Short mmCIF file of C-alpha atoms in Angstrom, two decimals:
data_model
loop_
_atom_site.label_atom_id
_atom_site.label_comp_id
_atom_site.label_asym_id
_atom_site.label_seq_id
_atom_site.Cartn_x
_atom_site.Cartn_y
_atom_site.Cartn_z
CA MET A 647 -3.77 -7.19 -29.66
CA ASN A 648 -4.71 -5.14 -26.68
CA THR A 649 -4.68 -7.65 -23.63
CA GLU A 650 -6.44 -5.21 -21.17
CA ARG A 651 -8.98 -7.36 -19.18
CA VAL A 652 -12.51 -5.89 -18.52
CA ASN A 653 -13.64 -6.13 -14.89
CA LEU A 654 -16.50 -8.79 -14.56
CA ALA A 655 -17.42 -7.87 -10.92
CA THR A 656 -19.82 -5.16 -11.87
CA ASN A 657 -21.46 -7.16 -14.81
CA LEU A 658 -22.37 -10.55 -13.12
CA PRO A 659 -25.56 -10.98 -10.83
CA GLN A 660 -25.48 -13.56 -8.07
CA SER A 661 -25.82 -17.34 -8.97
CA GLY A 662 -29.39 -18.45 -9.50
CA PHE A 663 -30.60 -21.01 -6.91
CA ILE A 664 -32.11 -23.37 -9.44
CA ARG A 665 -28.75 -24.33 -10.65
CA GLN A 666 -28.23 -26.31 -7.30
CA HIS A 667 -31.83 -27.48 -7.24
CA HIS A 668 -32.38 -28.37 -10.87
CA SER A 669 -32.54 -32.24 -9.87
CA MET A 670 -35.17 -31.37 -7.19
CA LEU A 671 -37.16 -29.58 -9.45
CA MET A 672 -37.28 -32.39 -11.98
CA ALA A 673 -38.31 -34.71 -9.05
CA VAL A 674 -41.10 -32.52 -8.24
CA HIS A 675 -42.25 -32.66 -11.80
CA GLN A 676 -42.27 -36.28 -11.77
CA LEU A 677 -43.97 -36.65 -8.48
CA THR A 678 -46.60 -34.19 -9.37
CA ASP A 679 -47.41 -36.00 -12.63
CA VAL A 680 -48.11 -39.17 -10.88
CA LEU A 681 -50.11 -37.54 -8.32
CA LEU A 682 -52.26 -36.11 -11.00
CA ILE A 683 -52.74 -39.15 -12.89
CA TRP A 684 -53.71 -41.35 -9.50
CA GLY A 685 -55.72 -38.27 -7.90
CA ILE A 686 -57.79 -37.30 -10.99
CA LEU A 687 -58.83 -41.13 -11.69
CA ALA A 688 -59.69 -41.42 -8.06
CA LEU A 689 -61.74 -38.35 -7.86
CA PHE A 690 -63.91 -39.29 -10.77
CA VAL A 691 -64.25 -42.77 -9.55
CA SER A 692 -65.44 -41.53 -6.37
CA LEU A 693 -67.82 -38.96 -7.98
CA GLY A 694 -69.18 -41.87 -10.09
CA ASP A 695 -69.64 -43.90 -6.91
CA TYR A 696 -67.91 -46.95 -8.58
CA GLY A 697 -65.55 -47.83 -5.64
CA TRP A 698 -61.76 -47.80 -5.84
CA ALA A 699 -61.61 -51.41 -7.55
CA VAL A 700 -58.44 -53.13 -8.50
CA CYS A 701 -59.14 -52.56 -12.30
CA TYR A 702 -58.73 -48.63 -11.46
CA GLN A 703 -55.63 -49.18 -9.59
CA ILE A 704 -54.00 -51.20 -12.31
CA ALA A 705 -55.12 -48.46 -14.84
CA ALA A 706 -53.55 -45.71 -12.67
CA PHE A 707 -50.33 -47.84 -12.18
CA LEU A 708 -49.81 -48.69 -15.87
CA SER A 709 -50.48 -45.18 -17.01
CA SER A 710 -48.29 -43.68 -14.24
CA ILE A 711 -45.37 -45.95 -15.05
CA CYS A 712 -45.96 -45.57 -19.06
CA TYR A 713 -46.23 -41.79 -18.65
CA HIS A 714 -42.97 -41.72 -16.75
CA ILE A 715 -41.17 -43.53 -19.47
CA PHE A 716 -42.61 -41.76 -22.55
CA ALA A 717 -42.04 -38.39 -20.61
CA HIS A 718 -38.44 -39.30 -20.12
CA LYS A 719 -38.22 -40.32 -23.92
CA ASN A 720 -39.70 -37.01 -24.80
CA GLY A 721 -37.44 -35.03 -22.64
CA LEU A 722 -40.09 -33.68 -20.30
CA TYR A 723 -38.04 -34.15 -17.09
CA PHE A 724 -35.04 -32.39 -18.47
CA SER A 725 -34.53 -28.67 -18.50
CA TRP A 726 -37.00 -26.70 -20.89
CA ARG A 727 -35.16 -23.42 -20.13
CA GLY A 728 -35.18 -21.59 -23.51
CA GLN A 729 -38.01 -23.87 -25.16
CA SER A 730 -41.42 -22.52 -26.08
CA LEU A 731 -44.27 -23.09 -23.87
CA PHE A 732 -46.50 -24.34 -26.67
CA THR A 733 -43.95 -26.99 -27.48
CA GLU A 734 -43.79 -28.12 -23.94
CA VAL A 735 -47.69 -28.35 -23.77
CA ARG A 736 -47.79 -30.13 -26.98
CA THR A 737 -45.22 -32.68 -25.84
CA VAL A 738 -47.25 -33.43 -22.67
CA ILE A 739 -50.45 -33.86 -24.67
CA THR A 740 -48.56 -36.21 -27.31
CA THR A 741 -47.16 -38.25 -24.34
CA TRP A 742 -50.32 -38.72 -22.84
CA LEU A 743 -52.11 -39.76 -25.99
CA VAL A 744 -49.36 -42.56 -26.37
CA VAL A 745 -50.02 -43.69 -22.85
CA LEU A 746 -53.65 -44.02 -23.68
CA GLY A 747 -53.02 -45.98 -26.65
CA ALA A 748 -50.95 -48.33 -24.71
CA LEU A 749 -53.59 -48.57 -21.94
CA LEU A 750 -56.38 -49.20 -24.50
CA THR A 751 -54.26 -51.97 -25.99
CA VAL A 752 -53.92 -53.72 -22.69
CA VAL A 753 -57.72 -53.40 -22.04
CA PHE A 754 -58.82 -54.79 -25.36
CA VAL A 755 -56.28 -57.62 -25.67
CA PHE A 756 -57.22 -58.85 -22.12
CA GLU A 757 -60.94 -57.84 -22.80
CA LEU A 758 -61.18 -55.57 -19.65
CA ASN A 759 -63.43 -52.87 -21.21
CA GLU A 760 -66.50 -54.11 -19.25
CA SER A 761 -64.72 -53.45 -16.03
CA TYR A 762 -64.47 -49.90 -16.33
CA GLY A 763 -67.21 -47.05 -16.18
CA GLY A 764 -66.97 -45.40 -19.67
CA GLY A 765 -67.86 -41.98 -18.54
CA VAL A 766 -65.16 -41.99 -15.84
CA MET A 767 -62.42 -43.14 -18.07
CA ILE A 768 -63.36 -40.56 -20.63
CA ALA A 769 -63.35 -37.72 -18.13
CA TRP A 770 -60.05 -38.89 -16.73
CA ALA A 771 -58.63 -39.15 -20.25
CA LEU A 772 -59.46 -35.50 -20.94
CA ALA A 773 -58.62 -34.19 -17.66
CA VAL A 774 -55.22 -35.51 -17.04
CA PRO A 775 -53.47 -33.57 -20.05
CA VAL A 776 -55.41 -30.36 -19.04
CA ALA A 777 -54.26 -30.72 -15.51
CA ILE A 778 -50.45 -31.66 -16.28
CA SER A 779 -50.50 -28.88 -18.84
CA PHE A 780 -51.96 -26.20 -16.36
CA TYR A 781 -49.36 -27.29 -13.90
CA ARG A 782 -46.52 -27.05 -16.29
CA VAL A 783 -47.63 -23.67 -17.58
CA SER A 784 -48.07 -22.31 -14.06
CA ALA A 785 -44.71 -23.57 -13.01
CA ARG A 786 -43.12 -21.95 -16.16
CA ILE A 787 -44.72 -18.65 -15.44
CA VAL A 788 -43.59 -18.53 -11.78
CA LEU A 789 -40.03 -19.38 -12.91
CA ARG A 790 -40.27 -16.74 -15.72
CA GLU A 791 -41.20 -14.05 -13.27
CA MET A 792 -38.41 -15.27 -10.81
CA ARG A 793 -36.04 -14.90 -13.65
CA ARG A 794 -37.10 -11.52 -14.57
CA THR A 795 -36.58 -10.31 -11.14
CA GLY A 796 -33.10 -11.75 -11.12
CA VAL A 797 -33.83 -14.56 -8.60
CA ASN A 798 -33.36 -17.47 -10.76
CA THR A 799 -30.85 -16.53 -13.45
CA ARG A 800 -27.68 -18.14 -14.76
CA ARG A 801 -24.60 -16.22 -15.90
CA VAL A 802 -23.52 -16.96 -19.50
CA ALA A 803 -20.26 -16.53 -21.24
CA ILE A 804 -20.09 -16.76 -25.01
CA VAL A 805 -16.90 -17.94 -26.61
CA GLY A 806 -16.96 -16.29 -30.19
CA ALA A 807 -17.73 -12.76 -31.04
CA LYS A 808 -18.82 -13.47 -34.51
CA GLU A 809 -21.59 -15.52 -35.98
CA PRO A 810 -23.15 -17.74 -34.55
CA GLY A 811 -22.14 -16.27 -31.18
CA LEU A 812 -23.82 -12.98 -32.05
CA THR A 813 -27.01 -14.69 -33.06
CA LEU A 814 -27.04 -16.68 -29.92
CA ALA A 815 -26.54 -13.39 -27.86
CA ARG A 816 -29.33 -11.66 -29.61
CA SER A 817 -31.81 -14.50 -29.11
CA ILE A 818 -30.86 -14.68 -25.28
CA LEU A 819 -31.22 -10.68 -24.94
CA GLN A 820 -34.64 -10.85 -26.79
CA SER A 821 -35.81 -13.56 -24.40
CA ALA A 822 -35.58 -12.40 -20.82
CA TRP A 823 -37.80 -15.01 -19.57
CA MET A 824 -35.14 -17.64 -20.14
CA GLY A 825 -33.18 -16.18 -17.23
CA LEU A 826 -29.91 -16.12 -19.04
CA ASP A 827 -27.56 -13.18 -18.31
CA VAL A 828 -24.90 -12.55 -20.86
CA ALA A 829 -21.57 -11.20 -19.27
CA GLY A 830 -20.00 -10.93 -22.58
CA PHE A 831 -17.99 -12.32 -25.32
CA PHE A 832 -14.44 -14.02 -25.19
CA ASP A 833 -12.50 -14.34 -28.43
CA ASN A 834 -8.83 -14.44 -29.67
CA ARG A 835 -9.90 -12.84 -32.97
CA VAL A 836 -11.38 -9.53 -31.57
CA ILE A 837 -10.08 -6.78 -29.76
CA VAL A 838 -10.76 -6.70 -26.18
CA GLY A 839 -13.21 -4.09 -25.14
CA ALA A 840 -14.95 -3.98 -28.72
CA LYS A 841 -18.80 -3.99 -29.01
CA PRO A 842 -19.56 -6.47 -31.67
CA LEU A 843 -23.28 -6.48 -31.19
CA ASP A 844 -24.81 -3.42 -32.69
CA GLY A 845 -27.07 -1.31 -30.24
CA GLU A 846 -26.07 -3.46 -27.23
CA ASP A 847 -23.37 -2.70 -24.56
CA LEU A 848 -21.94 -6.33 -24.41
CA GLN A 849 -18.06 -6.23 -24.78
CA VAL A 850 -15.39 -8.70 -25.76
CA LEU A 851 -14.12 -9.23 -22.13
CA GLY A 852 -10.87 -11.02 -23.02
CA ASP A 853 -9.44 -13.80 -24.86
CA ILE A 854 -9.89 -17.58 -24.39
CA GLU A 855 -6.96 -17.68 -21.68
CA PHE A 856 -8.80 -15.11 -19.63
CA LEU A 857 -12.01 -17.13 -19.92
CA LYS A 858 -10.39 -20.10 -18.55
CA ALA A 859 -9.19 -18.22 -15.51
CA GLN A 860 -12.66 -16.91 -14.95
CA ALA A 861 -14.38 -20.41 -15.39
CA ARG A 862 -11.96 -21.84 -12.92
CA ALA A 863 -12.81 -19.17 -10.44
CA GLY A 864 -16.65 -20.07 -10.88
CA GLU A 865 -17.60 -16.76 -12.43
CA PHE A 866 -20.02 -18.43 -14.82
CA ASP A 867 -23.00 -20.92 -14.84
CA ASP A 868 -23.08 -21.59 -18.64
CA ILE A 869 -20.33 -21.29 -21.17
CA TYR A 870 -21.45 -21.29 -24.99
CA ILE A 871 -18.86 -22.14 -27.55
CA ALA A 872 -19.63 -20.70 -30.84
CA LEU A 873 -16.47 -20.92 -32.88
CA PRO A 874 -16.20 -22.09 -36.31
CA MET A 875 -15.34 -25.65 -37.16
CA ARG A 876 -11.90 -24.55 -38.33
CA GLU A 877 -11.13 -23.83 -34.78
CA GLU A 878 -11.06 -27.40 -33.94
CA GLU A 879 -7.93 -27.49 -31.89
CA THR A 880 -8.96 -24.25 -29.95
CA ILE A 881 -12.52 -25.87 -29.15
CA LYS A 882 -10.79 -29.21 -28.18
CA ASP A 883 -8.35 -27.48 -25.80
CA LEU A 884 -11.11 -25.16 -24.18
CA VAL A 885 -13.48 -28.28 -23.63
CA GLU A 886 -10.68 -30.35 -22.19
CA TYR A 887 -9.88 -27.32 -20.02
CA LEU A 888 -13.35 -26.66 -18.75
CA ALA A 889 -13.73 -30.46 -17.77
CA ASN A 890 -12.18 -29.25 -14.52
CA SER A 891 -14.45 -26.26 -13.92
CA SER A 892 -18.13 -26.42 -12.39
CA CYS A 893 -19.72 -24.82 -15.56
CA CYS A 894 -22.21 -26.33 -17.96
CA VAL A 895 -20.47 -26.08 -21.22
CA HIS A 896 -22.47 -26.00 -24.55
CA ILE A 897 -21.08 -26.19 -28.30
CA VAL A 898 -23.00 -24.07 -30.74
CA PRO A 899 -22.77 -25.36 -34.49
CA ASP A 900 -21.62 -22.59 -36.68
CA VAL A 901 -23.62 -21.21 -39.50
CA PHE A 902 -22.69 -23.91 -41.84
CA THR A 903 -23.84 -26.55 -39.37
CA PHE A 904 -27.20 -24.89 -38.81
CA LYS A 905 -28.01 -25.09 -42.50
CA MET A 906 -27.24 -28.80 -42.52
CA LEU A 907 -30.48 -30.91 -42.72
CA ASN A 908 -31.91 -32.47 -39.58
CA ALA A 909 -28.61 -32.19 -37.71
CA ARG A 910 -28.85 -33.84 -34.14
CA SER A 911 -26.70 -35.37 -31.60
CA ARG A 912 -26.43 -38.93 -30.23
CA GLU A 913 -24.12 -41.40 -28.97
CA ILE A 914 -22.75 -44.50 -30.39
CA GLY A 915 -21.02 -46.76 -27.89
CA GLY A 916 -20.48 -43.74 -25.63
CA LEU A 917 -19.06 -41.72 -28.58
CA PRO A 918 -20.93 -38.49 -29.45
CA VAL A 919 -21.74 -37.95 -33.02
CA VAL A 920 -23.72 -35.29 -34.82
CA SER A 921 -26.18 -36.56 -37.43
CA VAL A 922 -26.15 -34.30 -40.40
CA TYR A 923 -28.55 -36.21 -42.64
CA ASP A 924 -30.79 -38.37 -40.67
CA THR A 925 -34.41 -39.61 -40.59
CA PRO A 926 -36.45 -38.02 -37.99
CA PHE A 927 -37.98 -41.45 -37.19
CA ASP A 928 -36.05 -43.45 -34.53
CA SER A 929 -37.51 -46.66 -33.27
CA PHE A 930 -40.12 -44.95 -31.06
CA ASP A 931 -41.19 -42.23 -33.57
CA ALA A 932 -41.31 -44.97 -36.25
CA LEU A 933 -43.75 -46.95 -34.21
CA ILE A 934 -45.98 -44.05 -33.69
CA LYS A 935 -45.87 -43.10 -37.46
CA ARG A 936 -46.64 -46.51 -38.48
CA LEU A 937 -49.63 -46.92 -36.02
CA GLU A 938 -50.91 -43.68 -37.47
CA ASP A 939 -50.68 -44.87 -40.84
CA VAL A 940 -52.18 -48.45 -40.12
CA VAL A 941 -55.15 -47.09 -38.08
CA LEU A 942 -56.15 -44.23 -40.45
CA SER A 943 -55.43 -45.98 -43.86
CA SER A 944 -57.75 -48.89 -42.43
CA ILE A 945 -60.56 -46.65 -41.64
CA ILE A 946 -60.22 -44.78 -44.89
CA LEU A 947 -60.02 -47.98 -47.03
CA CYS A 948 -63.55 -49.14 -45.35
CA LEU A 949 -65.20 -45.84 -46.20
CA ILE A 950 -63.91 -45.77 -49.73
CA ALA A 951 -63.92 -49.41 -50.79
CA VAL A 952 -67.33 -49.14 -52.67
CA PRO A 953 -66.33 -45.85 -54.62
CA MET A 954 -63.13 -47.40 -55.45
CA LEU A 955 -64.95 -50.46 -57.12
CA PHE A 956 -67.14 -48.04 -59.29
CA ILE A 957 -64.00 -46.04 -60.16
CA ALA A 958 -62.08 -49.09 -61.24
CA ALA A 959 -65.20 -50.28 -63.28
CA ALA A 960 -65.52 -46.92 -64.95
CA VAL A 961 -61.80 -46.81 -66.03
CA LYS A 962 -62.00 -50.40 -67.35
CA TRP A 963 -65.06 -49.46 -69.35
CA THR A 964 -64.10 -46.20 -70.77
CA SER A 965 -60.67 -46.95 -72.20
CA LYS A 966 -58.23 -49.92 -72.99
CA GLY A 967 -55.85 -51.03 -70.28
CA PRO A 968 -55.63 -51.98 -66.64
CA ALA A 969 -57.65 -50.14 -64.10
CA ILE A 970 -54.85 -49.79 -61.71
CA PHE A 971 -51.53 -48.22 -63.07
CA LYS A 972 -48.48 -49.47 -61.17
CA GLN A 973 -45.25 -47.27 -61.66
CA ARG A 974 -41.65 -47.72 -60.33
CA ARG A 975 -40.96 -44.95 -57.69
CA TYR A 976 -38.15 -44.46 -55.06
CA GLY A 977 -39.35 -45.40 -51.44
CA ILE A 978 -37.48 -44.98 -48.19
CA ASN A 979 -33.70 -45.26 -48.53
CA GLY A 980 -34.01 -45.09 -52.20
CA GLU A 981 -35.53 -48.55 -52.68
CA GLU A 982 -37.77 -48.95 -55.70
CA ILE A 983 -41.43 -49.55 -54.87
CA MET A 984 -44.49 -49.86 -57.01
CA VAL A 985 -46.93 -47.16 -56.51
CA TRP A 986 -50.65 -47.82 -57.31
CA LYS A 987 -52.83 -45.27 -59.08
CA PHE A 988 -56.17 -45.46 -60.97
CA ARG A 989 -55.07 -45.33 -64.79
CA SER A 990 -55.93 -41.83 -66.05
CA MET A 991 -53.93 -42.06 -69.44
CA THR A 992 -53.78 -44.03 -72.58
CA THR A 993 -50.19 -44.89 -71.75
CA CYS A 994 -48.38 -46.48 -68.75
CA ASP A 995 -44.92 -45.07 -68.98
CA ASN A 996 -42.69 -46.84 -66.56
CA GLY A 997 -39.27 -46.98 -68.18
CA ASP A 998 -36.05 -45.03 -68.06
CA VAL A 999 -37.83 -41.97 -69.53
CA VAL A 1000 -41.04 -40.80 -68.16
CA VAL A 1001 -42.68 -37.83 -69.72
CA GLN A 1002 -44.59 -35.64 -67.10
CA ALA A 1003 -48.23 -35.04 -67.55
CA THR A 1004 -48.79 -31.50 -68.70
CA LYS A 1005 -51.88 -29.34 -68.84
CA GLY A 1006 -54.18 -30.46 -71.91
CA ASP A 1007 -52.00 -33.56 -72.38
CA LEU A 1008 -53.68 -35.62 -75.19
CA ARG A 1009 -52.64 -38.78 -73.33
CA ILE A 1010 -55.15 -38.14 -70.69
CA THR A 1011 -58.56 -39.67 -70.90
CA LYS A 1012 -61.68 -37.75 -70.10
CA LEU A 1013 -62.51 -39.72 -67.26
CA GLY A 1014 -58.73 -39.54 -66.23
CA ALA A 1015 -58.86 -35.68 -66.54
CA PHE A 1016 -61.62 -35.76 -63.82
CA LEU A 1017 -59.96 -38.30 -61.61
CA ARG A 1018 -56.61 -36.18 -61.70
CA LYS A 1019 -58.55 -32.93 -60.84
CA THR A 1020 -60.29 -34.39 -57.97
CA SER A 1021 -57.13 -36.49 -56.91
CA LEU A 1022 -59.45 -39.59 -56.96
CA ASP A 1023 -56.66 -41.46 -59.10
CA GLU A 1024 -54.41 -41.48 -55.86
CA LEU A 1025 -57.11 -43.49 -53.74
CA PRO A 1026 -55.27 -46.88 -54.45
CA GLN A 1027 -52.22 -45.59 -52.67
CA PHE A 1028 -53.92 -46.34 -49.39
CA ILE A 1029 -53.37 -49.93 -49.99
CA ASN A 1030 -49.65 -49.03 -50.46
CA VAL A 1031 -49.84 -47.51 -47.04
CA LEU A 1032 -51.27 -50.50 -45.47
CA GLN A 1033 -48.46 -52.60 -47.25
CA GLY A 1034 -46.02 -50.36 -45.48
CA LYS A 1035 -44.40 -49.09 -48.63
CA MET A 1036 -45.81 -45.67 -48.25
CA SER A 1037 -47.08 -43.24 -45.43
CA ILE A 1038 -50.25 -41.06 -45.52
CA VAL A 1039 -48.22 -37.93 -45.16
CA GLY A 1040 -44.70 -37.47 -46.57
CA PRO A 1041 -42.76 -36.36 -49.81
CA ARG A 1042 -44.66 -37.46 -52.74
CA PRO A 1043 -42.83 -40.31 -54.75
CA HIS A 1044 -41.41 -39.46 -58.03
CA ALA A 1045 -40.95 -41.65 -60.95
CA VAL A 1046 -37.45 -43.40 -60.91
CA ALA A 1047 -36.66 -41.54 -64.25
CA HIS A 1048 -37.34 -38.23 -62.66
CA ASN A 1049 -35.41 -38.83 -59.59
CA GLU A 1050 -32.34 -39.70 -61.73
CA LEU A 1051 -32.78 -36.36 -63.55
CA TYR A 1052 -33.18 -34.11 -60.67
CA ARG A 1053 -30.88 -35.65 -58.09
CA ASP A 1054 -27.77 -34.00 -59.73
CA LYS A 1055 -29.40 -30.86 -60.34
CA ILE A 1056 -30.99 -29.98 -56.94
CA SER A 1057 -29.06 -29.87 -53.80
CA GLY A 1058 -30.59 -32.25 -51.01
CA TYR A 1059 -32.89 -33.88 -53.42
CA MET A 1060 -32.28 -37.46 -52.35
CA GLN A 1061 -32.66 -36.43 -48.65
CA ARG A 1062 -36.35 -36.61 -49.17
CA HIS A 1063 -36.03 -40.52 -49.19
CA LEU A 1064 -35.08 -40.52 -45.60
CA VAL A 1065 -38.69 -41.08 -44.91
CA LYS A 1066 -41.51 -42.98 -46.66
CA PRO A 1067 -43.11 -41.04 -49.52
CA GLY A 1068 -46.79 -40.03 -48.85
CA ILE A 1069 -50.10 -39.82 -50.40
CA THR A 1070 -50.04 -36.28 -49.62
CA GLY A 1071 -47.37 -33.82 -48.30
CA TRP A 1072 -46.40 -30.42 -46.91
CA ALA A 1073 -45.39 -29.42 -50.18
CA GLN A 1074 -48.70 -30.18 -51.79
CA VAL A 1075 -51.04 -28.50 -49.34
CA ASN A 1076 -49.02 -25.35 -49.72
CA GLY A 1077 -49.45 -25.32 -53.48
CA TRP A 1078 -46.69 -27.29 -54.92
CA ARG A 1079 -48.48 -30.12 -56.38
CA GLY A 1080 -48.96 -31.39 -59.93
CA GLU A 1081 -46.74 -30.39 -62.85
CA THR A 1082 -43.24 -29.19 -62.27
CA ASP A 1083 -42.28 -28.04 -65.61
CA THR A 1084 -39.29 -25.88 -64.62
CA ILE A 1085 -36.37 -26.61 -62.21
CA GLU A 1086 -37.49 -23.71 -59.80
CA LYS A 1087 -40.89 -25.47 -59.29
CA MET A 1088 -39.19 -28.70 -58.35
CA GLU A 1089 -36.77 -26.88 -56.09
CA LYS A 1090 -39.58 -25.24 -54.23
CA ARG A 1091 -41.41 -28.66 -53.87
CA ILE A 1092 -38.09 -30.16 -52.45
CA GLU A 1093 -37.70 -27.08 -49.95
CA PHE A 1094 -41.05 -28.01 -48.36
CA ASP A 1095 -40.38 -31.69 -48.44
CA LEU A 1096 -37.02 -30.99 -46.51
CA PHE A 1097 -39.07 -28.67 -44.00
CA TYR A 1098 -41.29 -31.51 -43.40
CA ILE A 1099 -38.58 -33.98 -42.58
CA ARG A 1100 -36.74 -31.47 -40.18
CA ASN A 1101 -39.90 -30.51 -38.41
CA TRP A 1102 -42.10 -33.66 -38.38
CA SER A 1103 -44.46 -34.21 -35.77
CA ILE A 1104 -47.68 -36.21 -35.26
CA TRP A 1105 -49.58 -32.71 -35.14
CA MET A 1106 -47.94 -31.71 -38.35
CA ASP A 1107 -49.34 -34.88 -40.01
CA LEU A 1108 -52.71 -34.28 -38.74
CA ARG A 1109 -52.67 -30.59 -40.05
CA VAL A 1110 -51.59 -31.76 -43.40
CA ILE A 1111 -54.34 -34.35 -43.47
CA LEU A 1112 -56.89 -31.69 -42.57
CA LEU A 1113 -55.51 -29.37 -45.10
CA THR A 1114 -55.70 -32.09 -47.75
CA CYS A 1115 -59.34 -32.67 -47.06
CA PHE A 1116 -59.89 -29.16 -48.51
CA ARG A 1117 -57.19 -28.91 -51.07
CA GLY A 1118 -56.94 -32.50 -52.55
CA PHE A 1119 -54.08 -35.00 -52.59
CA GLY A 1120 -50.39 -34.87 -53.74
CA GLY A 1121 -50.68 -35.51 -57.42
CA ALA A 1122 -47.27 -36.27 -59.01
#
């Protein structure tokens, strides 16, 4: 192998000052958030001529403390370099909504609602996320412009001149606003001086031993290790060596790991682990999801109680059998649950063999056909949601017999049970509802279910619910 080294001196800009002042920047974010929360409330109280009473001081204190805690939880006080601006603003709004929920709980529990001016609190509740988002956007714009001019940049070296190192390099080059300047690649497997990225001048600057020398000399701010998992010993040795450098070191999973479902890192007893298959709901997110389900299902059940009584009476009157059909299905973690529906067929299949309903199925009653077409047969499942067995949004629960049929035929099929099954889901609002008479149709449904699990957010749930209002419920 050619061991010629490429001179780095002409390729690397001066180190960015934000590297040394990152902690100070995060402290500025924290202080600004507190000042905005207190200042906006004080402003509206003053304009409303209410006087800065103790109740408003308590509200400002509690909300600023809660915001600080939840903002840390959601990563708002860590570096957002490389993240989308929309995601940051969405996180700000989500965090503030959680704070408002906590504050409202305190107000109602201690019956303090009469102490506050309603107009003042509503204006404050709306103004704070707007102000914090405006500040965040402004700060990001200023930092982006600084990065474009080279003032706030970080020097980057990529270890691995094949995928996923090349994918990482492309992403960085296409996103100048991140302020990352790629010096080049380092790889024992590729000849020095090669240009592995089509259309770009980035070169393989040397092997990994040369990288170690450059890192020790402080030539880089960040080093991204993008080697395949089979290079375990090389990665381990490099990571151990770089512990004695001043570089920030990141490991980029290879293409195989990228394709794994919902992979994320965490610590158990100080030991770092990567979750390959995992639920998106940790303790905090599970609480938010459950709160969403309880509030919405309670409201919906109050609205549909009378129509449900009429539907139940009609089912009972038009055909023999129970009004409510209960079928065994898999819930979260693969546990069996009983899912409720208005009976729409003359049979109640619930055994080891369940024949899917098809178009023109003779088992479907006349009323049942209408209920299935309008998704009204799914309404009793809001009771399942209130019981905690289901969620309003999630992968549709399949009959146990169907699960046993498809789990060995479709890769990742059982991963849909990492979350509670839903009345409606991402697959259903995208057209994959009802009959799945081919393996290809079921594969598409599972593909959308797994996408939902990987990308869950409260906003995604609200979007699915809104789309369901126009397109109907799950149907499965």
